[in-house]
mmCIF file of C-alpha atoms and ligand atoms in Angstrom:
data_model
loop_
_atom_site.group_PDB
_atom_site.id
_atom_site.type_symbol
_atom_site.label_atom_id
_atom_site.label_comp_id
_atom_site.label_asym_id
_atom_site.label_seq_id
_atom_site.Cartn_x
_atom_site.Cartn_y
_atom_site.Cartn_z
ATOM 1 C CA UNK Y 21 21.397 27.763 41.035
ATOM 2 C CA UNK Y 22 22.483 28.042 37.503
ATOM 3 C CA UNK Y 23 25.055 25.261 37.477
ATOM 4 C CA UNK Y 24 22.732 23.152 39.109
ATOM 5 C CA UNK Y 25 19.692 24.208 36.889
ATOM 6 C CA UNK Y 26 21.999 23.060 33.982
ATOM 7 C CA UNK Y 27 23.283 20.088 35.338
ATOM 8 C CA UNK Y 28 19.253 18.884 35.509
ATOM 9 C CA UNK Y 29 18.708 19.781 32.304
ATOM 10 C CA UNK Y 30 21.777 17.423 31.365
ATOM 11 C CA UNK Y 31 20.445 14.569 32.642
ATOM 12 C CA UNK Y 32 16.982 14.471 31.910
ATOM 13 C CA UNK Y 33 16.557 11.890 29.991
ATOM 14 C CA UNK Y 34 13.326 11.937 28.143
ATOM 15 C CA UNK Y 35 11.360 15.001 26.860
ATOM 16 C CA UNK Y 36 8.715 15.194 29.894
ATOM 17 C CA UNK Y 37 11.931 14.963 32.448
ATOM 18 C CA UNK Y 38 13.346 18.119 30.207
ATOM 19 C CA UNK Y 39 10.058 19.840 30.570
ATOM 20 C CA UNK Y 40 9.857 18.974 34.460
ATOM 21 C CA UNK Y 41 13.119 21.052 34.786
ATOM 22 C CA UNK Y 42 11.558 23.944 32.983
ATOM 23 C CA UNK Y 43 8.517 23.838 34.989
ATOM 24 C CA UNK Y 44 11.112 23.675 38.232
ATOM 25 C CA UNK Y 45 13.648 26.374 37.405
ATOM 26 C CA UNK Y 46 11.488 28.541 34.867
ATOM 27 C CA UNK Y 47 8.288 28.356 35.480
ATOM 28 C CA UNK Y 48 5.680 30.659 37.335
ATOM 29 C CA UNK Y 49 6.637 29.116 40.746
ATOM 30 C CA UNK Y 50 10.829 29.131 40.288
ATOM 31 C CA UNK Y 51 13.110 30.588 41.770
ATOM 32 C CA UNK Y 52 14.319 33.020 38.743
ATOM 33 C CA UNK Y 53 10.593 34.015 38.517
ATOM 34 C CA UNK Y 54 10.322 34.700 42.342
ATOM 35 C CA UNK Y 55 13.993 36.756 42.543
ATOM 36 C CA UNK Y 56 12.376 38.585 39.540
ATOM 37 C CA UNK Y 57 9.388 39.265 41.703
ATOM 38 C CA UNK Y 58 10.946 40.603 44.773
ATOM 39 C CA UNK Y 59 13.077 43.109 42.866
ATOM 40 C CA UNK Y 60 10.567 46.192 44.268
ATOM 41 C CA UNK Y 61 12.389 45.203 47.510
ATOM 42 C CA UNK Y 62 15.733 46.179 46.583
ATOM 43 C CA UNK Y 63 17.746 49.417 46.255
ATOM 44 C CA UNK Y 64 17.867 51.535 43.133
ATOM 45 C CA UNK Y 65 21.460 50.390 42.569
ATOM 46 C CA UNK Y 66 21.062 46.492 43.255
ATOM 47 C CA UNK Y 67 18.070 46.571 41.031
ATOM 48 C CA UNK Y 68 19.968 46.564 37.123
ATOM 49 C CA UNK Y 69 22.347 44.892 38.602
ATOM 50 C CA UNK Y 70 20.170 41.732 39.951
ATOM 51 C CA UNK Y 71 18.106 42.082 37.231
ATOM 52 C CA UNK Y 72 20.921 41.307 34.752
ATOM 53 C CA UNK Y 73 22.252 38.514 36.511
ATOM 54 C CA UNK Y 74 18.277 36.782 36.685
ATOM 55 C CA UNK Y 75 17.956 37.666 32.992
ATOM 56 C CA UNK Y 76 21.645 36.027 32.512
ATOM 57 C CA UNK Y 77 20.634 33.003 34.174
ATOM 58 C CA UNK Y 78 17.359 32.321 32.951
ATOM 59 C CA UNK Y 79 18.652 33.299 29.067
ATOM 60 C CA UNK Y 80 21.789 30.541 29.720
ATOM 61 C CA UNK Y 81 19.149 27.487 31.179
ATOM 62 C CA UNK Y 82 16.689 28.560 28.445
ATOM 63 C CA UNK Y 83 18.924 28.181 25.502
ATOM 64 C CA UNK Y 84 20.620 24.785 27.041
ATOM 65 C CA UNK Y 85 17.153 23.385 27.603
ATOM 66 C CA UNK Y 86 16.344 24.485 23.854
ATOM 67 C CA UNK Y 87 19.782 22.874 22.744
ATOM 68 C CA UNK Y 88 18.330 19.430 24.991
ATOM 69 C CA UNK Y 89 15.341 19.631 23.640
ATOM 70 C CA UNK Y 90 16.402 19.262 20.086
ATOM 71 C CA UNK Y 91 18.414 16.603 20.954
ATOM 72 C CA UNK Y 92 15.869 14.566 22.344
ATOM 73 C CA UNK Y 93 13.685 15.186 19.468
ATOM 74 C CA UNK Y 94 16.010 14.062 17.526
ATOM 75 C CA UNK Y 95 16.877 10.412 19.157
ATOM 76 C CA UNK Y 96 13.176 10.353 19.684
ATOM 77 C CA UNK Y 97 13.224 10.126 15.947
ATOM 78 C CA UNK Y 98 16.044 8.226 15.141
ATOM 79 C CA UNK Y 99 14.895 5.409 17.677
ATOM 80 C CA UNK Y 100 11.282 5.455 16.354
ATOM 81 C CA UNK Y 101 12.780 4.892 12.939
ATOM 82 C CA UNK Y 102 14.415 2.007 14.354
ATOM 83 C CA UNK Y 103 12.233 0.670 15.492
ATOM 84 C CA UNK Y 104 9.308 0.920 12.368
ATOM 85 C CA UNK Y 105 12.071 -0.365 10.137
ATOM 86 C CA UNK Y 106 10.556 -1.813 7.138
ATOM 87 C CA UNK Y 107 11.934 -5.261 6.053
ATOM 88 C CA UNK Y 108 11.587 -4.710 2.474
ATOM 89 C CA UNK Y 109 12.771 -8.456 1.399
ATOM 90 C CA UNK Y 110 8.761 -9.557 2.641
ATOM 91 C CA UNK Y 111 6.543 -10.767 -0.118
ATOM 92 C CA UNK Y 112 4.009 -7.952 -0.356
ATOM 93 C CA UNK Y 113 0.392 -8.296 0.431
ATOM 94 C CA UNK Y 114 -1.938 -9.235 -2.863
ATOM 95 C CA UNK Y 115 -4.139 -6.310 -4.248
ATOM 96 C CA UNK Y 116 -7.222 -7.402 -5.642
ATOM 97 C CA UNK Y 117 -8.853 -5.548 -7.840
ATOM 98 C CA UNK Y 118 -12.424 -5.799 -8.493
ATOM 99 C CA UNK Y 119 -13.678 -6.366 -11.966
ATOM 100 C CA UNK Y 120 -17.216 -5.920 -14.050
ATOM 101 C CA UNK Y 121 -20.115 -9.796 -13.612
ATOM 102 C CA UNK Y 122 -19.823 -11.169 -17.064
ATOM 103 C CA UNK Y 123 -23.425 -10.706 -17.432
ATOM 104 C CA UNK Y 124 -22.562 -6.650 -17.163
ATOM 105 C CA UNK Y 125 -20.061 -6.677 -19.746
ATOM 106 C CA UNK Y 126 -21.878 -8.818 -21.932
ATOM 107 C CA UNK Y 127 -24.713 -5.965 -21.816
ATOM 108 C CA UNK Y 128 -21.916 -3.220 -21.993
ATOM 109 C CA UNK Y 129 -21.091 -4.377 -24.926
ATOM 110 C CA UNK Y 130 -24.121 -5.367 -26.501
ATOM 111 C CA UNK Y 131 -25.465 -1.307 -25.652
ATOM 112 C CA UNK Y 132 -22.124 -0.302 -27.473
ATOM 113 C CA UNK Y 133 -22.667 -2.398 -30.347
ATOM 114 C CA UNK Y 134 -26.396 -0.837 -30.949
ATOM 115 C CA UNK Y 135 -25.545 2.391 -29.881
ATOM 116 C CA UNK Y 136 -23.162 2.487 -32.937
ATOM 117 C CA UNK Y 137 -25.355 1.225 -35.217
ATOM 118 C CA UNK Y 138 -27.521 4.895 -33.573
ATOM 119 C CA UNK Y 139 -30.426 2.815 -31.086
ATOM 120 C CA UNK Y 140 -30.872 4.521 -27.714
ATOM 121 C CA UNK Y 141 -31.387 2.712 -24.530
ATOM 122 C CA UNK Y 142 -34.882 2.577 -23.309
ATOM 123 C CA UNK Y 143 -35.932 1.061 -19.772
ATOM 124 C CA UNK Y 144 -39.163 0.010 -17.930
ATOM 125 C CA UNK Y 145 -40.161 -1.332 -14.839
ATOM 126 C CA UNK Y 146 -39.295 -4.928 -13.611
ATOM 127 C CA UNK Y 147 -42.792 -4.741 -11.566
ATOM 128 C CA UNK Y 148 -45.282 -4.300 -14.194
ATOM 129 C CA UNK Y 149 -48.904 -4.079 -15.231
ATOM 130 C CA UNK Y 150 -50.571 -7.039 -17.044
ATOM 131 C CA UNK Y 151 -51.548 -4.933 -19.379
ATOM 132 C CA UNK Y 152 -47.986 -3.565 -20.808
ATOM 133 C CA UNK Y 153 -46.559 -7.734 -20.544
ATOM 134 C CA UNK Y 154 -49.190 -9.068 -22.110
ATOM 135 C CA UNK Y 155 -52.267 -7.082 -23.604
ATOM 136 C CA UNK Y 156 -50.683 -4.586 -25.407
ATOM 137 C CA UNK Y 157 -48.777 -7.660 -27.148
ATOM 138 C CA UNK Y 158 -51.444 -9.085 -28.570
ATOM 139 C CA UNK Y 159 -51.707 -11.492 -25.495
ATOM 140 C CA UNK Y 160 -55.578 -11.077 -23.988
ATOM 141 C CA UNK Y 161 -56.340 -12.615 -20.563
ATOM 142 C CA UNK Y 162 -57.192 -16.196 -21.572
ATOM 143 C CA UNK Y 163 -55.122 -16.721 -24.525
ATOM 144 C CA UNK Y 164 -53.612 -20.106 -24.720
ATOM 145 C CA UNK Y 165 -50.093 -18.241 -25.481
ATOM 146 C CA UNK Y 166 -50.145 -16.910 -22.108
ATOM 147 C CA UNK Y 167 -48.820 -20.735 -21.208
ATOM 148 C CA UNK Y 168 -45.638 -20.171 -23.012
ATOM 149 C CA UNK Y 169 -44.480 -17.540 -20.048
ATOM 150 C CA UNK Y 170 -45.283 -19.074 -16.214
ATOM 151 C CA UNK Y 171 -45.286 -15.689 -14.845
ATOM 152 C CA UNK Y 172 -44.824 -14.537 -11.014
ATOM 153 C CA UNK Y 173 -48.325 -12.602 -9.877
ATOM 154 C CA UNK Y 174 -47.932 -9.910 -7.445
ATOM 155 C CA UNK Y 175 -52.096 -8.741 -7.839
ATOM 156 C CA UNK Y 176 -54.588 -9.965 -10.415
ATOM 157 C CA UNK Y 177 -53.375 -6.782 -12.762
ATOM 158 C CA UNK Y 178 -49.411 -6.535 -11.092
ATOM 159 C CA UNK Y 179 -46.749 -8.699 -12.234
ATOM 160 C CA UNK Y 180 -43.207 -9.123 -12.412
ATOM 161 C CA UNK Y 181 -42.147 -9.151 -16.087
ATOM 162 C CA UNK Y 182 -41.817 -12.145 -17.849
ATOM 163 C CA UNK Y 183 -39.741 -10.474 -20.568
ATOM 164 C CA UNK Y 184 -38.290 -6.909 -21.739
ATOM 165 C CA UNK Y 185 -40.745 -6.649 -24.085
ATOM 166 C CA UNK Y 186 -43.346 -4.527 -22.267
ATOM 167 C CA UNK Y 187 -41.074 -1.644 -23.013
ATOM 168 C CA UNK Y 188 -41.725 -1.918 -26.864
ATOM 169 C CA UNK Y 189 -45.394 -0.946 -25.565
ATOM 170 C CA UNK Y 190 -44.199 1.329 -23.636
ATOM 171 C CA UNK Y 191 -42.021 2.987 -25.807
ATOM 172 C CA UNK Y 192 -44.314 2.776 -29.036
ATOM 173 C CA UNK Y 193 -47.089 4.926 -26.495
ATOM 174 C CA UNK Y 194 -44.538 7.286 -26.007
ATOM 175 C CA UNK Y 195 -43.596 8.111 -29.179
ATOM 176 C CA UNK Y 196 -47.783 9.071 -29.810
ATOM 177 C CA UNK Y 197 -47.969 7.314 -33.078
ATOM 178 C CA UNK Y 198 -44.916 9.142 -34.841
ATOM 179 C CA UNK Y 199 -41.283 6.981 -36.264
ATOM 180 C CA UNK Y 200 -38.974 6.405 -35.949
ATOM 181 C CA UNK Y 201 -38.395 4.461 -33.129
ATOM 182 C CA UNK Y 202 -34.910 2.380 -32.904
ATOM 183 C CA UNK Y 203 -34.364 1.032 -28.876
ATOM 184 C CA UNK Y 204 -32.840 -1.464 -26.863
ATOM 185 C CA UNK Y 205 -33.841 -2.289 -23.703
ATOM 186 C CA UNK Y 206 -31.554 -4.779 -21.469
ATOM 187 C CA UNK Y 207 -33.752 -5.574 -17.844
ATOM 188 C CA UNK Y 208 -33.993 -8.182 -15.646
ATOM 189 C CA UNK Y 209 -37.186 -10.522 -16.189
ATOM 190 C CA UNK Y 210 -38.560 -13.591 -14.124
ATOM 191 C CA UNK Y 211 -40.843 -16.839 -14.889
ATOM 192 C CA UNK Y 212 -41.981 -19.023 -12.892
ATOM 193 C CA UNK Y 213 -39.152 -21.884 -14.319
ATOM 194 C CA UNK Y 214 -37.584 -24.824 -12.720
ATOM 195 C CA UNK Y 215 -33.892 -23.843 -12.362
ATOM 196 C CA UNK Y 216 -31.618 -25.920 -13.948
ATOM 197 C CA UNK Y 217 -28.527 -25.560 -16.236
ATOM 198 C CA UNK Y 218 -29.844 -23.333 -18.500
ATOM 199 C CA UNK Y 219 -32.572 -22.276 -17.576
ATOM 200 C CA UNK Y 220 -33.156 -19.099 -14.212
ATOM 201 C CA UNK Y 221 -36.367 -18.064 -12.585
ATOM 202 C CA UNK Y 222 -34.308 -14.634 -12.897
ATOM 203 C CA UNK Y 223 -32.812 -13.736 -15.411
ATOM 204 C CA UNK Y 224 -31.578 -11.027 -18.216
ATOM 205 C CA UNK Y 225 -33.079 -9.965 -21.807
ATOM 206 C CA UNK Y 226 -32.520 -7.072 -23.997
ATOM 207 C CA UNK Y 227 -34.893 -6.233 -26.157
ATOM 208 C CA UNK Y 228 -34.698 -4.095 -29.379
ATOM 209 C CA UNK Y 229 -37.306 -2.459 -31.192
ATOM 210 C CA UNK Y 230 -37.010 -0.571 -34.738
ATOM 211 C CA UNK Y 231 -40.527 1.404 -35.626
ATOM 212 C CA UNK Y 232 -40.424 3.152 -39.538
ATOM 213 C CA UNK Y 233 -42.193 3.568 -42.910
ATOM 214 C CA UNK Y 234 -40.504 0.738 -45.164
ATOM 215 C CA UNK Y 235 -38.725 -1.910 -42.523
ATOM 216 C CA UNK Y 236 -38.458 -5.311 -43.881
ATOM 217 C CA UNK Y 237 -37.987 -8.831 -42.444
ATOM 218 C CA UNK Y 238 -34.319 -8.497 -44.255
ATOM 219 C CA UNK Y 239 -33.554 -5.641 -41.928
ATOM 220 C CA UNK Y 240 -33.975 -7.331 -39.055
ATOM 221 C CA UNK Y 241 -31.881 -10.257 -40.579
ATOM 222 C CA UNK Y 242 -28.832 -7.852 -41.290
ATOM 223 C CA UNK Y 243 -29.209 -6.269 -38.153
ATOM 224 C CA UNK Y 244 -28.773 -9.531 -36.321
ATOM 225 C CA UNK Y 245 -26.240 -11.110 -38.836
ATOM 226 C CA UNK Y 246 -24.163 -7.638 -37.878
ATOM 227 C CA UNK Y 247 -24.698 -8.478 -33.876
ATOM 228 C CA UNK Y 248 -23.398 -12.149 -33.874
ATOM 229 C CA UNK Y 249 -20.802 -11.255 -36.412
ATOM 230 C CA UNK Y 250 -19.723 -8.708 -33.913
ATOM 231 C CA UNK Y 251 -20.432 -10.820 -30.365
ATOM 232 C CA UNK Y 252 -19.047 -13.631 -31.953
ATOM 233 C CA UNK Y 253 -16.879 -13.145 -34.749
ATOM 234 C CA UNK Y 254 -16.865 -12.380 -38.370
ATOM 235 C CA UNK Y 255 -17.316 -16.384 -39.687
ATOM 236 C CA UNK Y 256 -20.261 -16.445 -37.728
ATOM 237 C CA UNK Y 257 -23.594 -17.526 -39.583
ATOM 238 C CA UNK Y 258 -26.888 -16.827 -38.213
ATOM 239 C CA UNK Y 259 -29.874 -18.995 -38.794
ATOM 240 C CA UNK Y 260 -33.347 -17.998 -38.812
ATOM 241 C CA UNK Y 261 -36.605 -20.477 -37.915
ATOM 242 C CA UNK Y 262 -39.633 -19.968 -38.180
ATOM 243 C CA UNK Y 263 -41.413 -19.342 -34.636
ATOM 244 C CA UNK Y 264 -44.558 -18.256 -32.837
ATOM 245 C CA UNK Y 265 -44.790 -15.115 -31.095
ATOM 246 C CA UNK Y 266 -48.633 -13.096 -30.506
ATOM 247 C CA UNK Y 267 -46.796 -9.908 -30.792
ATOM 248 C CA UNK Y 268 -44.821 -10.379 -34.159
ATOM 249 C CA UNK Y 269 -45.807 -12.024 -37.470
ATOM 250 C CA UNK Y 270 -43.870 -13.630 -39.026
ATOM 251 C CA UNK Y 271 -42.061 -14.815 -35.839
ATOM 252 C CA UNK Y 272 -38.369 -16.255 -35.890
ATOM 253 C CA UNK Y 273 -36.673 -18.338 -33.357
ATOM 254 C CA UNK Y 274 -32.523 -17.217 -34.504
ATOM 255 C CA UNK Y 275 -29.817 -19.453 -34.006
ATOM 256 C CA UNK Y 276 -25.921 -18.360 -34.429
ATOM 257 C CA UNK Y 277 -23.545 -21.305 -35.713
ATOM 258 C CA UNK Y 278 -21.669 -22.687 -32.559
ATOM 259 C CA UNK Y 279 -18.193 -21.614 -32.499
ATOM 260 C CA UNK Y 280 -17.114 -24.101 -30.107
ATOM 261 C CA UNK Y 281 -16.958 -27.334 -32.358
ATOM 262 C CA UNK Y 282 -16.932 -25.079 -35.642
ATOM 263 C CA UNK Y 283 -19.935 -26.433 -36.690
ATOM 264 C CA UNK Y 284 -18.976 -30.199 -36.092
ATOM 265 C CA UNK Y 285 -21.332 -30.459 -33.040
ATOM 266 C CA UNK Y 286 -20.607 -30.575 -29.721
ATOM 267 C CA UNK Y 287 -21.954 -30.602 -26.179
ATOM 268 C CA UNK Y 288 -22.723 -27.273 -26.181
ATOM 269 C CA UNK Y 289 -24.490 -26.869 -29.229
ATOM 270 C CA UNK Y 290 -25.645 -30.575 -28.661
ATOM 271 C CA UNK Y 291 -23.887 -31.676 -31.710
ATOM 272 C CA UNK Y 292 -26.292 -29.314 -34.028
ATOM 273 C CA UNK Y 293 -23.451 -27.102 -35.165
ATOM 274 C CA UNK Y 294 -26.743 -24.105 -34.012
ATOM 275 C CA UNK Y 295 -27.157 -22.304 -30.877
ATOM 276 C CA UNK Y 296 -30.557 -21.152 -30.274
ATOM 277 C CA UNK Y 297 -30.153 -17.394 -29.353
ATOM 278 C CA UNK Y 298 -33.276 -14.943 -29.091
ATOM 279 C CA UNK Y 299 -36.444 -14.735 -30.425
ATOM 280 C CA UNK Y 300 -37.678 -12.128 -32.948
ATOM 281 C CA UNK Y 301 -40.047 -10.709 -35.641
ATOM 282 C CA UNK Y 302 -41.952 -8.455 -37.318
ATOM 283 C CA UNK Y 303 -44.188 -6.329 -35.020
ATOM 284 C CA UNK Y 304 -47.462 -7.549 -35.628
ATOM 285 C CA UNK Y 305 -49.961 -4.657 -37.091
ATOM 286 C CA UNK Y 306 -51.965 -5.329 -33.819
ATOM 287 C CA UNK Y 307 -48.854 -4.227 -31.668
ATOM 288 C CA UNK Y 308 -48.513 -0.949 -33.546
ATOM 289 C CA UNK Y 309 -51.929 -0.054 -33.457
ATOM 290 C CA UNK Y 310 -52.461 -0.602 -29.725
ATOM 291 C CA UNK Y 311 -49.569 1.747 -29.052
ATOM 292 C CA UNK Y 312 -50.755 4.254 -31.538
ATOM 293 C CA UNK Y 313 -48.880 3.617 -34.625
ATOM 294 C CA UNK Y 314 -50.569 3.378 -37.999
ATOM 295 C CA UNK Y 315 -50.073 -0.033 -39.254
ATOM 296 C CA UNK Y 316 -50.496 1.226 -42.849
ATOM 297 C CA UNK Y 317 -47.835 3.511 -42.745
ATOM 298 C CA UNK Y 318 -45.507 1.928 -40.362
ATOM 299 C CA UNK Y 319 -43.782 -1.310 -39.977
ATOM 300 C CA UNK Y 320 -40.988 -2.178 -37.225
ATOM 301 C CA UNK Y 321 -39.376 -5.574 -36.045
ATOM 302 C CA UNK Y 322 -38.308 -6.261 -32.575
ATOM 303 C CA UNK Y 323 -35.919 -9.176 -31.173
ATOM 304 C CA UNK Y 324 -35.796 -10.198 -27.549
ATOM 305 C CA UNK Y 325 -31.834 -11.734 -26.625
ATOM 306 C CA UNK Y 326 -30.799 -13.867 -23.561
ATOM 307 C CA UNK Y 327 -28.226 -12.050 -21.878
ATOM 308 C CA UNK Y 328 -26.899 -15.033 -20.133
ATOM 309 C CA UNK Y 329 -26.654 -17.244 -23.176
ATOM 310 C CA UNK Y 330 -24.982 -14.930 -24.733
ATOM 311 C CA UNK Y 331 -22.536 -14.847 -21.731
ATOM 312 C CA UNK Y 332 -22.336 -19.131 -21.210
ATOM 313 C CA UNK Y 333 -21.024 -19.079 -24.917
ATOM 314 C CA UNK Y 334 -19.104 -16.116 -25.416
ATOM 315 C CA UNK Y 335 -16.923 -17.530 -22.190
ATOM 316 C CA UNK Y 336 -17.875 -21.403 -22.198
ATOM 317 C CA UNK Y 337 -19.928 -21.140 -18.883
ATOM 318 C CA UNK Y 338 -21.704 -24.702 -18.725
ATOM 319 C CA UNK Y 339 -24.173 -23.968 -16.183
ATOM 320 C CA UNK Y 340 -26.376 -20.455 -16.051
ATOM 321 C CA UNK Y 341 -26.115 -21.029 -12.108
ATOM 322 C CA UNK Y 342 -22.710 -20.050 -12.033
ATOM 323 C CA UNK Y 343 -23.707 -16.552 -12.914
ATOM 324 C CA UNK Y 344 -26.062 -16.447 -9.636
ATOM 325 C CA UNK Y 345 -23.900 -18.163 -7.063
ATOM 326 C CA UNK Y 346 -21.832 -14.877 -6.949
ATOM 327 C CA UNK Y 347 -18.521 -17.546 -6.073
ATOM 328 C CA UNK Y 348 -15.416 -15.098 -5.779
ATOM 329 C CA UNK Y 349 -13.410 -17.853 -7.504
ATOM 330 C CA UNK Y 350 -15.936 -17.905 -10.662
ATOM 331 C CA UNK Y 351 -15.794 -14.130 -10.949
ATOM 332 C CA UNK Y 352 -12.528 -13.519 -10.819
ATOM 333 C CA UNK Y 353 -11.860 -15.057 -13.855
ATOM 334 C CA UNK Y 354 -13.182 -12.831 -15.501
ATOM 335 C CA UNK Y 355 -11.268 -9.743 -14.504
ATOM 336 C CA UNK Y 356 -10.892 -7.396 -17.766
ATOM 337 C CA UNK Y 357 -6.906 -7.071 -19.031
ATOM 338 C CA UNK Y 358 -7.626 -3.679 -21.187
HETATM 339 C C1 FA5 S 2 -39.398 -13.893 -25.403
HETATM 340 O O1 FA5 S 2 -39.240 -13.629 -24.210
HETATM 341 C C2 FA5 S 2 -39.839 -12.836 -26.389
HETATM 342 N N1 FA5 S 2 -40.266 -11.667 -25.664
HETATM 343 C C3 FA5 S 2 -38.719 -12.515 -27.343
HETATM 344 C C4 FA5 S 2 -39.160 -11.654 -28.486
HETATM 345 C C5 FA5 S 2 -38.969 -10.278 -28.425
HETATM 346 C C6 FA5 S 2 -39.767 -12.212 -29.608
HETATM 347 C C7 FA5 S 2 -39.402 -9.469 -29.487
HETATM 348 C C8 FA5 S 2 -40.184 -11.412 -30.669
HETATM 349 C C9 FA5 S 2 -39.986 -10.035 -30.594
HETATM 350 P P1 FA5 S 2 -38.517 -16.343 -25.200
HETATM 351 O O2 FA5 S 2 -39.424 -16.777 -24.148
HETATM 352 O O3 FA5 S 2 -38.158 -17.344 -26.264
HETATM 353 O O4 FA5 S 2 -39.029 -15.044 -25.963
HETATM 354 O O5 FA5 S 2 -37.154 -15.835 -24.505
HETATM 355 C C10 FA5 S 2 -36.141 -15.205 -25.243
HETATM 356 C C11 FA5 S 2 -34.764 -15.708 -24.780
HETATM 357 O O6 FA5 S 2 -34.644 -15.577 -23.363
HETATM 358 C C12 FA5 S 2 -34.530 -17.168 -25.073
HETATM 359 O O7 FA5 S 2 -34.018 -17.330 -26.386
HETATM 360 C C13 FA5 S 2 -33.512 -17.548 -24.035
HETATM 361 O O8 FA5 S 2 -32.216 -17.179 -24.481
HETATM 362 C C14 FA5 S 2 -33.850 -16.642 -22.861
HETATM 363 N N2 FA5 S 2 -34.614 -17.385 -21.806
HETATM 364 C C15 FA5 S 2 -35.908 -17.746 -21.780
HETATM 365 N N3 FA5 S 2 -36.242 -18.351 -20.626
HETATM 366 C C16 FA5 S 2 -35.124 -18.370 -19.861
HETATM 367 C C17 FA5 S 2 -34.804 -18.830 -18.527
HETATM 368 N N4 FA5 S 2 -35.708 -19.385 -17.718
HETATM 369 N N5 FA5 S 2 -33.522 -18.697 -18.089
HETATM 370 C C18 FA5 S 2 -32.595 -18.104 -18.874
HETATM 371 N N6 FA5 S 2 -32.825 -17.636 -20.114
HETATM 372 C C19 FA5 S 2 -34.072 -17.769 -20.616
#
């Protein structure tokens, strides 16, 4: 039995053969198991004796089928290895990584740039009330200026904001009437505008607002001088013309010298040497008063940039829809090498 038992285990060839022998000469139903079991049967002297030869035999299949079976592991291995070989002289598979929309790190850095100069960021809702887009800027239902902003209607008194401006109101209320006050507020906005090259019925603004005693128009003019210097670089020139606005008097429309041509005028700056950037001004007393503020004691100015003009120059991006079309082979241009 044992030789033969052995000679099994020898040639199994696989793992579940080796565990088919064990089953056969080890197991429950074997024949070791069942001489074991019919040991009450035998004499007091046969019994050590038998018993040591069962234990023998079943120790001396055990430990070969042990030996087997870490043999077969083994070449089980080995041929698995083989077979899984890596060929490492294959060109690797590409990684791509993703990277920030230009319009996000144009506003990244924009927050940065305030947030140094000690603004916080404020934010409002892009569904608002009539009242905080236009009223509370000086804009009553009916007033001609309304015209300058085609604006998407959700109810008579709900609409989608026209511009990031509704958070100065907002803001201002908060603040019950006490400065300072020194925000920006970067949103999405829509108007009712055609789409073309440079112009998006959605689009991006952020607003800033600075409420004090003693702010001047020459503030605001160093503030923004420091922004293009920074967005743009330091021979950067900013230009300021004189604008309309309801909710800021005087009222500014700021251009920043085009960097493109150097001033020698070019496409983009259609041969001007001036980029027309944001609009801005000095919070008209009307403003302040709505929200709270004592116009006697306090003054404040407040600018309203286009994110994505800030974005078509900064990276020479000729047509706003670009930003929109969300083309893989657009954005990946602009992955960030920090
Ligand atoms: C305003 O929206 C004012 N709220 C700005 C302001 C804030 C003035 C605070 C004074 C004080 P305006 O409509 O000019 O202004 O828009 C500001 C900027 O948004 C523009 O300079 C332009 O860069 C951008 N813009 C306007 N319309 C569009 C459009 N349809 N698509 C893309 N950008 C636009």
């Amino acid at each position: 039995l044992q030789q033969e038992a052995l000679q099994k285990v020898d040639q199994a060839e696989d793992l579940k053969q080796l565990n088919e022998v064990r089953v056969a000469y080890l197991g429950k139903k074997g024949p070791i198991t069942e001489v074991l079991r019919g040991m009450g049967k035998l004499s007091p002297e046969e019994r050590p004796k038998m018993g040591a030869l069962a234990n023998e035999v079943r120790e001396s299949i055990s430990s070969k089928i042990e030996a087997k079976q870490a043999e077969l592991e083994e070449a089980a291995i080995q041929k698995q290895l083989e077979e899984q070989s890596i060929d490492v002289t294959l060109p690797g598979r590409p990684i791509y990584s993703g990277n920030h929309h230009p319009l996000t790190r144009v506003v990244e850095e924009v927050e940065d740039l305030f947030i140094s100069m000690g603004y916080t960021i404020a934010e409002g809702p892009e569904v608002e009330q009539d009242y905080y887009n236009f009223e509370a800027l000086n804009l009553p239902k009916d007033h001609p200026a309304r015209d300058m902003q085609d604006t998407f209607y959700i109810t008579e008194e709900i609409l989608m904001r026209t511009h990031t401006s509704p958070v100065q109101a907002r803001t201002m209320k908060k603040h019950q009437g006490k400065g300072p006050v020194k925000i920006i507020c970067p949103g999405k906005v829509y108007r009712r505008d055609h789409d073309d090259a440079t112009h998006s019925h959605q689009f991006m603004q952020i607003e800033g607002l600075v409420v004090d005693e003693n702010i001047r128009m020459s503030d605001l003019k160093g503030t923004l001088e420091v922004f293009a210097k920074k967005m743009f670089g330091e021979d950067r020139e900013i230009r300021l013309r004189p604008s309309f606005f309801p909710f800021t008097e005087p009222s500014v429309e700021v251009d920043v010298s085009c960097f493109s041509c150097g001033g020698k005028g070019c496409s983009i700056c259609k041969k001007t040497g001036w980029i027309e950037m944001l609009g801005a001004g000095m919070v008209h007393p009307n403003v302040l008063e709505m929200a709270g503020f004592d116009s006697k004691k306090y003054t404040g100015f407040a600018f309203g940039i286009g994110v994505e003009r800030i974005a078509m120059l900064r990276y020479g991006i000729d047509d706003i829809r670009h930003l929109y079309a969300n083309d893989i082979r657009f954005l990946k241009q602009f992955s960030r090498v920090e």
